[in-house]
mmCIF file of C-alpha atoms and ligand atoms in Angstrom:
data_model
loop_
_atom_site.group_PDB
_atom_site.id
_atom_site.type_symbol
_atom_site.label_atom_id
_atom_site.label_comp_id
_atom_site.label_asym_id
_atom_site.label_seq_id
_atom_site.Cartn_x
_atom_site.Cartn_y
_atom_site.Cartn_z
ATOM 1 C CA ASP A 41 34.047 9.358 -17.032
ATOM 2 C CA LYS A 42 31.341 11.194 -18.085
ATOM 3 C CA GLY A 43 33.147 11.140 -21.478
ATOM 4 C CA GLY A 44 31.712 14.848 -22.156
ATOM 5 C CA TRP A 45 28.077 13.796 -20.755
ATOM 6 C CA SER A 46 27.184 16.310 -18.271
ATOM 7 C CA SER A 47 25.881 13.725 -15.887
ATOM 8 C CA PHE A 48 26.512 9.981 -16.125
ATOM 9 C CA MET A 49 22.928 9.172 -15.776
ATOM 10 C CA ALA A 50 22.618 11.085 -19.299
ATOM 11 C CA LYS A 51 25.962 8.772 -20.638
ATOM 12 C CA GLU A 52 24.238 6.023 -19.407
ATOM 13 C CA VAL A 53 20.624 7.133 -21.202
ATOM 14 C CA SER A 54 22.775 7.308 -24.505
ATOM 15 C CA GLU A 55 24.160 3.840 -23.861
ATOM 16 C CA GLU A 56 21.277 2.119 -24.281
ATOM 17 C CA PRO A 57 21.233 1.030 -27.806
ATOM 18 C CA GLU A 58 24.580 -0.535 -27.092
ATOM 19 C CA ALA A 59 23.032 -2.154 -23.660
ATOM 20 C CA VAL A 60 20.324 -3.936 -25.843
ATOM 21 C CA ALA A 61 22.983 -4.618 -28.514
ATOM 22 C CA ASN A 62 25.949 -5.774 -26.090
ATOM 23 C CA THR A 63 22.858 -8.221 -23.413
ATOM 24 C CA ILE A 64 22.588 -10.096 -27.344
ATOM 25 C CA ARG A 65 25.995 -10.310 -28.781
ATOM 26 C CA GLY A 66 27.107 -13.593 -29.247
ATOM 27 C CA ARG A 67 23.861 -15.363 -27.815
ATOM 28 C CA VAL A 68 22.090 -15.550 -31.464
ATOM 29 C CA HIS A 69 23.492 -18.060 -33.777
ATOM 30 C CA ASP A 70 21.546 -18.441 -37.278
ATOM 31 C CA GLY A 71 18.341 -16.764 -35.954
ATOM 32 C CA ILE A 72 18.173 -19.408 -32.800
ATOM 33 C CA VAL A 73 18.737 -17.758 -29.237
ATOM 34 C CA GLU A 74 21.858 -20.098 -27.686
ATOM 35 C CA ILE A 75 22.858 -18.254 -24.293
ATOM 36 C CA PRO A 76 26.003 -20.405 -23.739
ATOM 37 C CA GLU A 77 26.286 -19.853 -19.904
ATOM 38 C CA LEU A 78 22.942 -21.877 -20.001
ATOM 39 C CA ASP A 79 24.553 -25.154 -21.692
ATOM 40 C CA GLY A 80 23.838 -28.551 -20.594
ATOM 41 C CA LEU A 81 21.297 -26.756 -17.819
ATOM 42 C CA ASP A 82 18.167 -27.530 -19.751
ATOM 43 C CA GLU A 83 16.811 -29.454 -16.585
ATOM 44 C CA LEU A 84 16.774 -25.502 -15.624
ATOM 45 C CA PHE A 85 14.064 -25.486 -17.719
ATOM 46 C CA THR A 86 12.543 -29.058 -18.809
ATOM 47 C CA ASP A 87 11.990 -29.776 -14.781
ATOM 48 C CA ILE A 88 10.100 -27.078 -13.893
ATOM 49 C CA ASP A 89 6.300 -25.885 -13.542
ATOM 50 C CA ARG A 90 6.474 -22.877 -12.734
ATOM 51 C CA ILE A 91 9.057 -19.589 -12.536
ATOM 52 C CA ILE A 92 8.883 -16.797 -9.728
ATOM 53 C CA VAL A 93 10.758 -13.678 -10.741
ATOM 54 C CA ILE A 94 12.476 -11.448 -7.523
ATOM 55 C CA ALA A 95 14.057 -8.359 -7.736
ATOM 56 C CA CYS A 96 13.639 -4.701 -6.269
ATOM 57 C CA GLY A 97 12.876 -1.859 -7.599
ATOM 58 C CA THR A 98 13.134 -1.208 -11.630
ATOM 59 C CA ALA A 99 14.679 -4.682 -11.963
ATOM 60 C CA ALA A 100 11.431 -5.629 -10.982
ATOM 61 C CA TYR A 101 9.804 -3.864 -13.346
ATOM 62 C CA ALA A 102 12.059 -5.648 -15.955
ATOM 63 C CA GLY A 103 10.996 -8.716 -14.282
ATOM 64 C CA MET A 104 6.921 -7.531 -15.099
ATOM 65 C CA VAL A 105 7.644 -7.038 -18.367
ATOM 66 C CA GLY A 106 9.846 -10.235 -18.877
ATOM 67 C CA LYS A 107 6.505 -12.483 -17.644
ATOM 68 C CA TYR A 108 4.479 -11.372 -20.629
ATOM 69 C CA ALA A 109 7.603 -12.658 -22.794
ATOM 70 C CA LEU A 110 7.946 -15.691 -20.646
ATOM 71 C CA GLU A 111 4.340 -16.557 -20.830
ATOM 72 C CA GLN A 112 4.080 -15.848 -24.332
ATOM 73 C CA TRP A 113 7.081 -18.111 -25.614
ATOM 74 C CA ALA A 114 8.401 -20.143 -23.096
ATOM 75 C CA ARG A 115 4.594 -21.218 -21.749
ATOM 76 C CA VAL A 116 5.382 -20.892 -18.004
ATOM 77 C CA PRO A 117 3.286 -19.742 -15.710
ATOM 78 C CA VAL A 118 5.437 -16.908 -14.171
ATOM 79 C CA ASP A 119 4.800 -14.802 -10.828
ATOM 80 C CA VAL A 120 6.739 -11.717 -10.454
ATOM 81 C CA GLU A 121 7.310 -10.354 -6.711
ATOM 82 C CA LEU A 122 9.154 -8.028 -4.302
ATOM 83 C CA ALA A 123 12.018 -9.757 -3.136
ATOM 84 C CA HIS A 124 11.506 -8.607 0.050
ATOM 85 C CA GLU A 125 8.078 -9.574 0.416
ATOM 86 C CA PHE A 126 9.043 -13.258 -1.123
ATOM 87 C CA ARG A 127 10.328 -14.942 1.668
ATOM 88 C CA TYR A 128 8.394 -14.105 4.646
ATOM 89 C CA ARG A 129 5.248 -15.354 3.466
ATOM 90 C CA ASP A 130 5.741 -18.835 3.573
ATOM 91 C CA PRO A 131 5.430 -19.275 -0.349
ATOM 92 C CA VAL A 132 4.856 -22.051 -2.027
ATOM 93 C CA ILE A 133 7.848 -23.135 -3.579
ATOM 94 C CA GLY A 134 10.119 -26.283 -4.423
ATOM 95 C CA ALA A 135 12.084 -28.340 -6.665
ATOM 96 C CA ARG A 136 9.924 -27.513 -9.499
ATOM 97 C CA THR A 137 10.137 -23.723 -9.130
ATOM 98 C CA LEU A 138 12.787 -22.369 -11.419
ATOM 99 C CA VAL A 139 13.691 -18.723 -9.366
ATOM 100 C CA VAL A 140 15.054 -15.754 -11.377
ATOM 101 C CA SER A 141 16.314 -12.810 -9.590
ATOM 102 C CA ILE A 142 17.458 -9.468 -11.462
ATOM 103 C CA SER A 143 20.085 -7.595 -9.513
ATOM 104 C CA GLN A 144 21.933 -4.960 -11.492
ATOM 105 C CA SER A 145 24.300 -4.786 -9.092
ATOM 106 C CA GLY A 146 24.099 -8.529 -7.875
ATOM 107 C CA GLU A 147 24.569 -7.075 -4.230
ATOM 108 C CA THR A 148 20.526 -5.964 -3.308
ATOM 109 C CA MET A 149 20.467 -7.702 0.002
ATOM 110 C CA ASP A 150 16.744 -8.257 -0.031
ATOM 111 C CA THR A 151 17.450 -9.982 -3.900
ATOM 112 C CA LEU A 152 20.333 -11.600 -2.384
ATOM 113 C CA MET A 153 18.040 -13.143 1.032
ATOM 114 C CA ALA A 154 15.220 -14.205 -1.419
ATOM 115 C CA VAL A 155 17.495 -16.278 -3.522
ATOM 116 C CA LYS A 156 19.598 -17.922 -0.515
ATOM 117 C CA PHE A 157 15.631 -18.752 0.927
ATOM 118 C CA ALA A 158 14.885 -20.229 -2.353
ATOM 119 C CA ARG A 159 17.541 -22.271 -2.564
ATOM 120 C CA GLU A 160 17.133 -23.512 1.008
ATOM 121 C CA ALA A 161 13.451 -23.936 -0.120
ATOM 122 C CA GLY A 162 14.861 -26.429 -2.771
ATOM 123 C CA ALA A 163 14.305 -24.183 -5.175
ATOM 124 C CA LYS A 164 16.577 -23.975 -8.831
ATOM 125 C CA THR A 165 18.027 -20.693 -8.705
ATOM 126 C CA LEU A 166 18.738 -18.279 -11.861
ATOM 127 C CA SER A 167 20.213 -15.195 -11.690
ATOM 128 C CA ILE A 168 20.223 -12.125 -14.486
ATOM 129 C CA CYS A 169 23.013 -9.453 -13.290
ATOM 130 C CA ASN A 170 25.136 -6.608 -14.732
ATOM 131 C CA THR A 171 28.220 -7.178 -12.057
ATOM 132 C CA GLN A 172 30.861 -10.315 -13.101
ATOM 133 C CA GLY A 173 31.419 -12.119 -10.307
ATOM 134 C CA ALA A 174 28.602 -10.256 -7.829
ATOM 135 C CA THR A 175 27.392 -12.225 -4.889
ATOM 136 C CA ILE A 176 24.118 -12.982 -5.981
ATOM 137 C CA PRO A 177 24.805 -14.666 -9.427
ATOM 138 C CA ARG A 178 27.435 -16.830 -6.996
ATOM 139 C CA GLU A 179 24.739 -18.072 -4.752
ATOM 140 C CA SER A 180 22.623 -19.279 -8.309
ATOM 141 C CA ASP A 181 22.703 -22.471 -10.227
ATOM 142 C CA ALA A 182 23.208 -20.379 -13.706
ATOM 143 C CA ILE A 183 23.508 -16.649 -14.241
ATOM 144 C CA VAL A 184 23.095 -15.125 -17.419
ATOM 145 C CA TYR A 185 24.900 -11.156 -17.159
ATOM 146 C CA THR A 186 23.281 -8.722 -18.873
ATOM 147 C CA HIS A 187 26.124 -6.438 -20.544
ATOM 148 C CA ALA A 188 25.150 -2.778 -20.320
ATOM 149 C CA GLY A 189 28.240 -2.147 -19.274
ATOM 150 C CA PRO A 190 29.322 -0.603 -15.688
ATOM 151 C CA GLU A 191 26.225 1.694 -13.980
ATOM 152 C CA VAL A 192 27.477 4.833 -12.157
ATOM 153 C CA ALA A 193 24.082 7.192 -11.640
ATOM 154 C CA VAL A 194 21.690 5.519 -8.747
ATOM 155 C CA ALA A 195 18.485 5.297 -10.842
ATOM 156 C CA SER A 196 19.000 2.586 -13.328
ATOM 157 C CA THR A 197 18.394 2.981 -16.952
ATOM 158 C CA LYS A 198 20.830 1.336 -19.294
ATOM 159 C CA ALA A 199 20.462 -1.807 -17.075
ATOM 160 C CA PHE A 200 16.642 -2.107 -17.148
ATOM 161 C CA VAL A 201 16.816 -2.018 -20.682
ATOM 162 C CA ALA A 202 19.227 -4.389 -20.846
ATOM 163 C CA GLN A 203 17.349 -6.688 -18.338
ATOM 164 C CA ILE A 204 14.614 -7.207 -20.176
ATOM 165 C CA THR A 205 16.639 -7.923 -23.069
ATOM 166 C CA ALA A 206 17.965 -10.825 -21.070
ATOM 167 C CA LEU A 207 14.759 -11.452 -19.882
ATOM 168 C CA TYR A 208 13.384 -11.998 -23.625
ATOM 169 C CA LEU A 209 16.514 -14.394 -24.202
ATOM 170 C CA LEU A 210 15.934 -16.299 -21.933
ATOM 171 C CA ALA A 211 12.490 -16.871 -22.167
ATOM 172 C CA LEU A 212 13.199 -17.842 -26.230
ATOM 173 C CA HIS A 213 16.082 -19.971 -25.147
ATOM 174 C CA VAL A 214 13.277 -21.553 -22.294
ATOM 175 C CA GLY A 215 10.907 -21.874 -25.401
ATOM 176 C CA ARG A 216 12.840 -23.480 -27.475
ATOM 177 C CA VAL A 217 14.336 -25.575 -24.559
ATOM 178 C CA ARG A 218 10.653 -26.419 -23.568
ATOM 179 C CA GLY A 219 9.628 -27.455 -27.011
ATOM 180 C CA ALA A 220 7.143 -24.851 -27.091
ATOM 181 C CA LEU A 221 8.342 -22.537 -30.056
ATOM 182 C CA ASP A 222 8.837 -22.904 -33.602
ATOM 183 C CA ALA A 223 12.498 -21.937 -35.162
ATOM 184 C CA GLU A 224 10.306 -19.738 -37.964
ATOM 185 C CA THR A 225 8.666 -18.004 -34.441
ATOM 186 C CA ILE A 226 11.994 -17.585 -32.619
ATOM 187 C CA ALA A 227 13.604 -16.416 -35.785
ATOM 188 C CA ALA A 228 10.994 -13.780 -35.874
ATOM 189 C CA GLN A 229 11.242 -12.738 -32.858
ATOM 190 C CA VAL A 230 15.454 -12.589 -32.460
ATOM 191 C CA ALA A 231 14.800 -9.916 -35.793
ATOM 192 C CA GLN A 232 12.419 -7.477 -33.887
ATOM 193 C CA LEU A 233 14.919 -7.685 -30.743
ATOM 194 C CA GLU A 234 18.026 -7.144 -32.623
ATOM 195 C CA ALA A 235 15.763 -4.194 -34.367
ATOM 196 C CA VAL A 236 15.592 -2.788 -31.272
ATOM 197 C CA PRO A 237 18.870 -0.833 -30.467
ATOM 198 C CA GLU A 238 18.767 1.184 -33.979
ATOM 199 C CA LYS A 239 15.045 2.401 -32.834
ATOM 200 C CA ILE A 240 16.216 3.093 -29.179
ATOM 201 C CA ALA A 241 19.054 5.434 -31.104
ATOM 202 C CA ARG A 242 16.438 6.959 -33.156
ATOM 203 C CA VAL A 243 14.106 8.006 -30.383
ATOM 204 C CA LEU A 244 17.187 9.270 -28.848
ATOM 205 C CA ALA A 245 18.165 11.039 -32.329
ATOM 206 C CA THR A 246 14.398 12.507 -32.834
ATOM 207 C CA GLU A 247 12.667 13.010 -29.223
ATOM 208 C CA GLN A 248 15.643 13.680 -26.960
ATOM 209 C CA GLU A 249 15.320 17.840 -27.255
ATOM 210 C CA HIS A 250 11.684 17.977 -27.862
ATOM 211 C CA ILE A 251 11.343 16.000 -24.268
ATOM 212 C CA GLU A 252 14.420 17.885 -22.276
ATOM 213 C CA GLN A 253 12.576 21.179 -23.037
ATOM 214 C CA PHE A 254 9.371 19.956 -22.456
ATOM 215 C CA ALA A 255 10.260 18.589 -18.831
ATOM 216 C CA HIS A 256 11.785 21.824 -18.630
ATOM 217 C CA TRP A 257 8.353 23.940 -19.257
ATOM 218 C CA MET A 258 7.263 21.175 -16.339
ATOM 219 C CA ALA A 259 9.754 22.081 -13.846
ATOM 220 C CA ASP A 260 7.087 23.138 -10.969
ATOM 221 C CA THR A 261 4.275 20.368 -11.644
ATOM 222 C CA ARG A 262 3.828 18.911 -8.737
ATOM 223 C CA SER A 263 2.332 15.259 -9.561
ATOM 224 C CA VAL A 264 2.544 13.502 -12.576
ATOM 225 C CA ILE A 265 0.338 10.201 -13.271
ATOM 226 C CA PHE A 266 1.437 7.410 -15.464
ATOM 227 C CA LEU A 267 -0.907 4.690 -17.653
ATOM 228 C CA GLY A 268 -0.074 1.837 -18.872
ATOM 229 C CA ARG A 269 -1.678 -1.307 -20.054
ATOM 230 C CA HIS A 270 -0.546 -4.706 -21.077
ATOM 231 C CA VAL A 271 3.779 -4.263 -21.159
ATOM 232 C CA GLY A 272 3.067 -0.474 -21.107
ATOM 233 C CA TYR A 273 1.835 -1.039 -17.091
ATOM 234 C CA PRO A 274 5.572 -1.910 -15.721
ATOM 235 C CA ILE A 275 6.498 0.856 -18.041
ATOM 236 C CA ALA A 276 4.220 3.782 -16.283
ATOM 237 C CA LEU A 277 5.206 2.249 -12.916
ATOM 238 C CA GLU A 278 9.734 2.626 -14.464
ATOM 239 C CA GLY A 279 8.042 6.294 -15.352
ATOM 240 C CA ALA A 280 6.918 6.827 -12.019
ATOM 241 C CA LEU A 281 9.669 5.924 -10.109
ATOM 242 C CA LYS A 282 11.959 7.382 -12.008
ATOM 243 C CA LEU A 283 10.313 10.470 -11.591
ATOM 244 C CA LYS A 284 10.444 9.879 -7.910
ATOM 245 C CA GLU A 285 14.079 8.767 -7.514
ATOM 246 C CA ILE A 286 15.648 11.801 -8.988
ATOM 247 C CA SER A 287 12.929 14.655 -9.513
ATOM 248 C CA TYR A 288 11.375 14.048 -6.066
ATOM 249 C CA ILE A 289 8.407 14.531 -7.222
ATOM 250 C CA HIS A 290 5.081 12.844 -6.678
ATOM 251 C CA ALA A 291 4.294 10.080 -9.335
ATOM 252 C CA GLU A 292 2.224 7.381 -9.656
ATOM 253 C CA GLY A 293 2.045 4.563 -12.313
ATOM 254 C CA PHE A 294 -0.797 2.794 -12.917
ATOM 255 C CA ALA A 295 -3.076 -0.284 -15.016
ATOM 256 C CA ALA A 296 -5.397 2.202 -17.614
ATOM 257 C CA GLY A 297 -8.456 -0.110 -16.979
ATOM 258 C CA GLU A 298 -7.393 0.380 -13.183
ATOM 259 C CA LEU A 299 -8.480 3.788 -13.685
ATOM 260 C CA LYS A 300 -12.028 3.747 -12.939
ATOM 261 C CA HIS A 301 -11.951 1.560 -10.273
ATOM 262 C CA GLY A 302 -10.136 4.823 -8.469
ATOM 263 C CA PRO A 303 -6.928 6.601 -9.776
ATOM 264 C CA ILE A 304 -9.777 8.584 -12.106
ATOM 265 C CA ALA A 305 -10.930 10.245 -8.723
ATOM 266 C CA LEU A 306 -7.207 12.021 -8.728
ATOM 267 C CA ILE A 307 -7.900 13.744 -12.160
ATOM 268 C CA GLU A 308 -8.612 17.105 -11.759
ATOM 269 C CA PRO A 309 -7.562 20.303 -14.452
ATOM 270 C CA GLY A 310 -4.246 20.168 -15.133
ATOM 271 C CA GLN A 311 -2.882 16.946 -13.794
ATOM 272 C CA PRO A 312 -0.164 15.873 -16.292
ATOM 273 C CA VAL A 313 -0.860 12.086 -17.068
ATOM 274 C CA PHE A 314 1.622 10.193 -19.258
ATOM 275 C CA VAL A 315 -0.393 7.754 -21.163
ATOM 276 C CA MET A 316 1.691 4.720 -22.983
ATOM 277 C CA VAL A 317 -0.354 4.086 -26.173
ATOM 278 C CA PRO A 318 0.231 0.182 -27.746
ATOM 279 C CA SER A 319 0.559 0.052 -31.660
ATOM 280 C CA PRO A 320 -2.521 0.566 -33.194
ATOM 281 C CA SER A 321 -1.371 -1.800 -35.946
ATOM 282 C CA SER A 322 0.007 -4.589 -34.423
ATOM 283 C CA SER A 323 -2.687 -4.081 -31.309
ATOM 284 C CA PRO A 324 -5.681 -2.409 -32.498
ATOM 285 C CA LEU A 325 -8.218 -3.876 -29.509
ATOM 286 C CA LEU A 326 -5.683 -2.540 -26.750
ATOM 287 C CA HIS A 327 -5.006 0.654 -28.449
ATOM 288 C CA ALA A 328 -8.754 1.550 -29.061
ATOM 289 C CA LYS A 329 -8.810 0.939 -25.021
ATOM 290 C CA VAL A 330 -6.284 3.394 -24.108
ATOM 291 C CA VAL A 331 -7.816 5.860 -26.599
ATOM 292 C CA SER A 332 -10.852 5.730 -24.694
ATOM 293 C CA ASN A 333 -9.019 5.905 -21.229
ATOM 294 C CA ILE A 334 -7.148 9.189 -22.657
ATOM 295 C CA GLN A 335 -11.099 10.376 -23.436
ATOM 296 C CA GLU A 336 -12.213 9.761 -20.182
ATOM 297 C CA ILE A 337 -9.491 11.561 -18.391
ATOM 298 C CA ARG A 338 -8.848 14.290 -20.882
ATOM 299 C CA ALA A 339 -12.468 14.927 -20.783
ATOM 300 C CA ARG A 340 -11.973 15.941 -16.676
ATOM 301 C CA GLY A 341 -9.283 18.051 -17.827
ATOM 302 C CA ALA A 342 -5.800 15.859 -17.415
ATOM 303 C CA ARG A 343 -3.236 17.293 -19.510
ATOM 304 C CA ILE A 344 -2.444 14.321 -21.552
ATOM 305 C CA ILE A 345 1.132 13.072 -22.638
ATOM 306 C CA ALA A 346 0.933 10.610 -24.920
ATOM 307 C CA VAL A 347 3.795 8.302 -25.420
ATOM 308 C CA ALA A 348 2.479 6.798 -28.970
ATOM 309 C CA GLU A 349 4.090 4.900 -32.131
ATOM 310 C CA GLU A 350 4.853 7.244 -34.947
ATOM 311 C CA GLY A 351 1.802 7.749 -37.799
ATOM 312 C CA ASP A 352 -0.626 7.030 -34.724
ATOM 313 C CA ALA A 353 -3.055 9.821 -35.282
ATOM 314 C CA ALA A 354 -5.967 8.389 -33.408
ATOM 315 C CA VAL A 355 -3.930 10.433 -30.385
ATOM 316 C CA LEU A 356 -3.740 14.111 -31.900
ATOM 317 C CA PRO A 357 -7.191 15.318 -30.718
ATOM 318 C CA PHE A 358 -6.581 14.372 -27.258
ATOM 319 C CA ALA A 359 -3.039 14.235 -26.317
ATOM 320 C CA ASP A 360 -1.454 18.184 -25.253
ATOM 321 C CA GLU A 361 1.954 16.816 -26.178
ATOM 322 C CA VAL A 362 3.131 13.424 -28.114
ATOM 323 C CA LEU A 363 6.437 11.383 -27.897
ATOM 324 C CA ARG A 364 7.375 9.354 -30.724
ATOM 325 C CA ILE A 365 8.543 5.575 -30.735
ATOM 326 C CA PRO A 366 9.235 3.492 -33.902
ATOM 327 C CA LEU A 367 7.060 0.608 -34.891
ATOM 328 C CA ALA A 368 7.576 -2.506 -32.830
ATOM 329 C CA GLU A 369 5.643 -5.449 -32.229
ATOM 330 C CA PRO A 370 3.576 -5.274 -28.816
ATOM 331 C CA LEU A 371 6.130 -7.013 -26.685
ATOM 332 C CA PHE A 372 9.283 -4.523 -28.423
ATOM 333 C CA GLU A 373 7.496 -1.231 -27.481
ATOM 334 C CA PRO A 374 8.500 -1.362 -23.500
ATOM 335 C CA LEU A 375 12.122 -1.068 -24.648
ATOM 336 C CA LEU A 376 11.447 1.949 -26.901
ATOM 337 C CA ALA A 377 8.260 3.684 -24.542
ATOM 338 C CA VAL A 378 10.568 3.685 -21.300
ATOM 339 C CA VAL A 379 13.156 5.711 -23.140
ATOM 340 C CA PRO A 380 11.426 9.500 -23.314
ATOM 341 C CA LEU A 381 10.673 8.404 -19.474
ATOM 342 C CA HIS A 382 13.794 8.205 -18.499
ATOM 343 C CA ILE A 383 14.845 11.213 -20.658
ATOM 344 C CA PHE A 384 11.830 13.044 -18.863
ATOM 345 C CA ALA A 385 12.892 12.028 -15.753
ATOM 346 C CA MET A 386 16.426 13.622 -16.132
ATOM 347 C CA GLY A 387 15.621 16.644 -17.705
ATOM 348 C CA LEU A 388 12.895 17.629 -14.712
ATOM 349 C CA ALA A 389 15.756 17.020 -12.327
ATOM 350 C CA THR A 390 17.852 19.049 -14.086
ATOM 351 C CA ALA A 391 15.995 21.856 -14.986
ATOM 352 C CA LYS A 392 14.689 21.626 -11.311
ATOM 353 C CA GLY A 393 19.073 22.352 -10.596
ATOM 354 C CA LEU A 394 19.002 18.429 -8.787
ATOM 355 C CA ASP A 395 22.104 16.110 -8.810
ATOM 356 C CA VAL A 396 20.785 13.507 -11.254
ATOM 357 C CA ASP A 397 23.397 11.013 -10.321
ATOM 358 C CA GLN A 398 23.665 11.031 -6.315
ATOM 359 C CA PRO A 399 19.645 11.494 -5.757
ATOM 360 C CA ARG A 400 18.939 12.822 -1.687
ATOM 361 C CA ASN A 401 18.209 9.114 0.030
ATOM 362 C CA LEU A 402 19.316 6.423 -2.555
ATOM 363 C CA ALA A 403 22.376 4.519 -3.103
ATOM 364 C CA LYS A 404 22.673 2.603 -6.275
ATOM 365 C CA SER A 405 23.811 -0.572 -4.150
ATOM 366 C CA VAL A 406 21.573 -1.101 -0.638
ATOM 367 C CA THR A 407 23.491 -4.072 0.963
ATOM 368 C CA VAL A 408 21.139 -4.183 3.857
ATOM 369 C CA GLU A 409 17.644 -5.299 4.282
HETATM 370 C C1 BG6 B 1476 17.024 0.796 -5.334
HETATM 371 C C2 BG6 B 1476 18.047 1.367 -6.784
HETATM 372 O O1 BG6 B 1476 17.915 1.367 -4.161
HETATM 373 O O2 BG6 B 1476 17.893 -1.043 -5.745
HETATM 374 C C3 BG6 B 1476 16.778 1.112 -7.458
HETATM 375 O O3 BG6 B 1476 17.875 2.975 -6.571
HETATM 376 C C4 BG6 B 1476 17.623 -0.321 -8.232
HETATM 377 O O4 BG6 B 1476 17.717 1.821 -8.708
HETATM 378 C C5 BG6 B 1476 17.190 -1.077 -6.860
HETATM 379 O O5 BG6 B 1476 16.641 -0.401 -8.773
HETATM 380 C C6 BG6 B 1476 17.850 -2.288 -6.885
HETATM 381 O O6 BG6 B 1476 19.445 -2.886 -7.308
HETATM 382 P P1 BG6 B 1476 19.608 -3.919 -7.796
HETATM 383 O O7 BG6 B 1476 21.653 -3.592 -7.862
HETATM 384 O O8 BG6 B 1476 19.677 -4.927 -7.439
HETATM 385 O O9 BG6 B 1476 19.226 -3.612 -9.607
#
C-alpha cells in the first residue's frame, strides 16, 4: 500500500526519519549504546583484530560510511569489500576476523555466499539486515536488525539510512566493549545520532519541492558527476548509483581529491556536478579543500550543485544550485546529505516518465550469483 504516495519510493524516502529513529529505539540506555541482540557476544568484538564489511550495491556504500565510524570509535581496522569480489581472491581471514555483512533483503546470493565462505574460513560473522528471519542472518553468529520497515521500491533508500544508523550503533557498542570509548564520548555521539531523524525531516520539509523542480528542469541531462570527500565520498557513489538505477542516466561518483588525477578531464562546459560540501564549522580543512575543488571545475565550465550546510556562504559564489542540509558533526553528515540525492534521482526519473519503483533490468533481491 503506497499510502497516498505516487510511488513506493516516494513513500520510503518520506520514511527515512522513522527508519533512523526505529533503528535506534531500544538500543540506547542512559546515553550508552547497548544492543540487546549482542548480549553475551562480547568475544565477537574483543577477540578480533580486524573487521571486513561485505555487501553489494547501496548496502556496500553504507558499509563504506560505517568504516569511518568503526575505525574512529572502535579503533579496529576495517576493510569494505564487494561481496562478489571477496571470496574469489583467497582473502587473509581467520578466527580474529569479524566479517560484517549488510543486506536489506538478507537474501542477496553474492552476500550470502561470501558469509558462508567467511564462516568456513573460521571468521566470526555478524549480519546487518532489514528482513526478519532472512537467510543471511540465519547463517551468521550475530544479527543487528535495521528497523526500516518493509522496503518495496527496488532502489534502496530508507534501508540505506537505517544501515548507516545500525553501523554507528555497532561502532559505539564495539568501542565500549573494547574499552576504546569513554561514556562521555558515547553519550555525545548518541545525542548526535538521536538528532538525525528530525534533521532528515527538515531536509524533506524544506528542500523536497525545490529539488523536484530542479530535477524536472534537468530531465534532459545525459551525464551527472558526483564528488565527495571523506564520508561524502560514499554518498557521492550512492547518488550516482541511484541516478543510474532509476533514471538510466550515466552518472559517476568520484572522491573529490581524485579529481585532478583523471576525472577532471571529463569536465566540459555545462557538465552538472553535485558536490558534497563538508561542514565549514566542524570540518574547516576538508571544507576548504572541497571549495577549492569546486573552483577548479567551475573554471572549466561545470554547473555546480552544492549539497551544503545551512549558512555555508562560501559556496554561494561558485554554485549554480545549493541544496541545504542542517548542521551536523562530520560523521552524521552522510545521513543528511544523501536525502537530497534520493529526492533528486526520484524527481528526475519521474520527470522522464519512468517507473521509479520497478526500474528496467533490476530486481529487489538478486538471488543468483
Ligand atoms: C541490488 C539492488 O540488486 O542489490 C540494490 O538493486 C541493492 O538496490 C543491492 O542495494 C543489495 O541488496 P541487499 O538486499 O543485499 O541490500
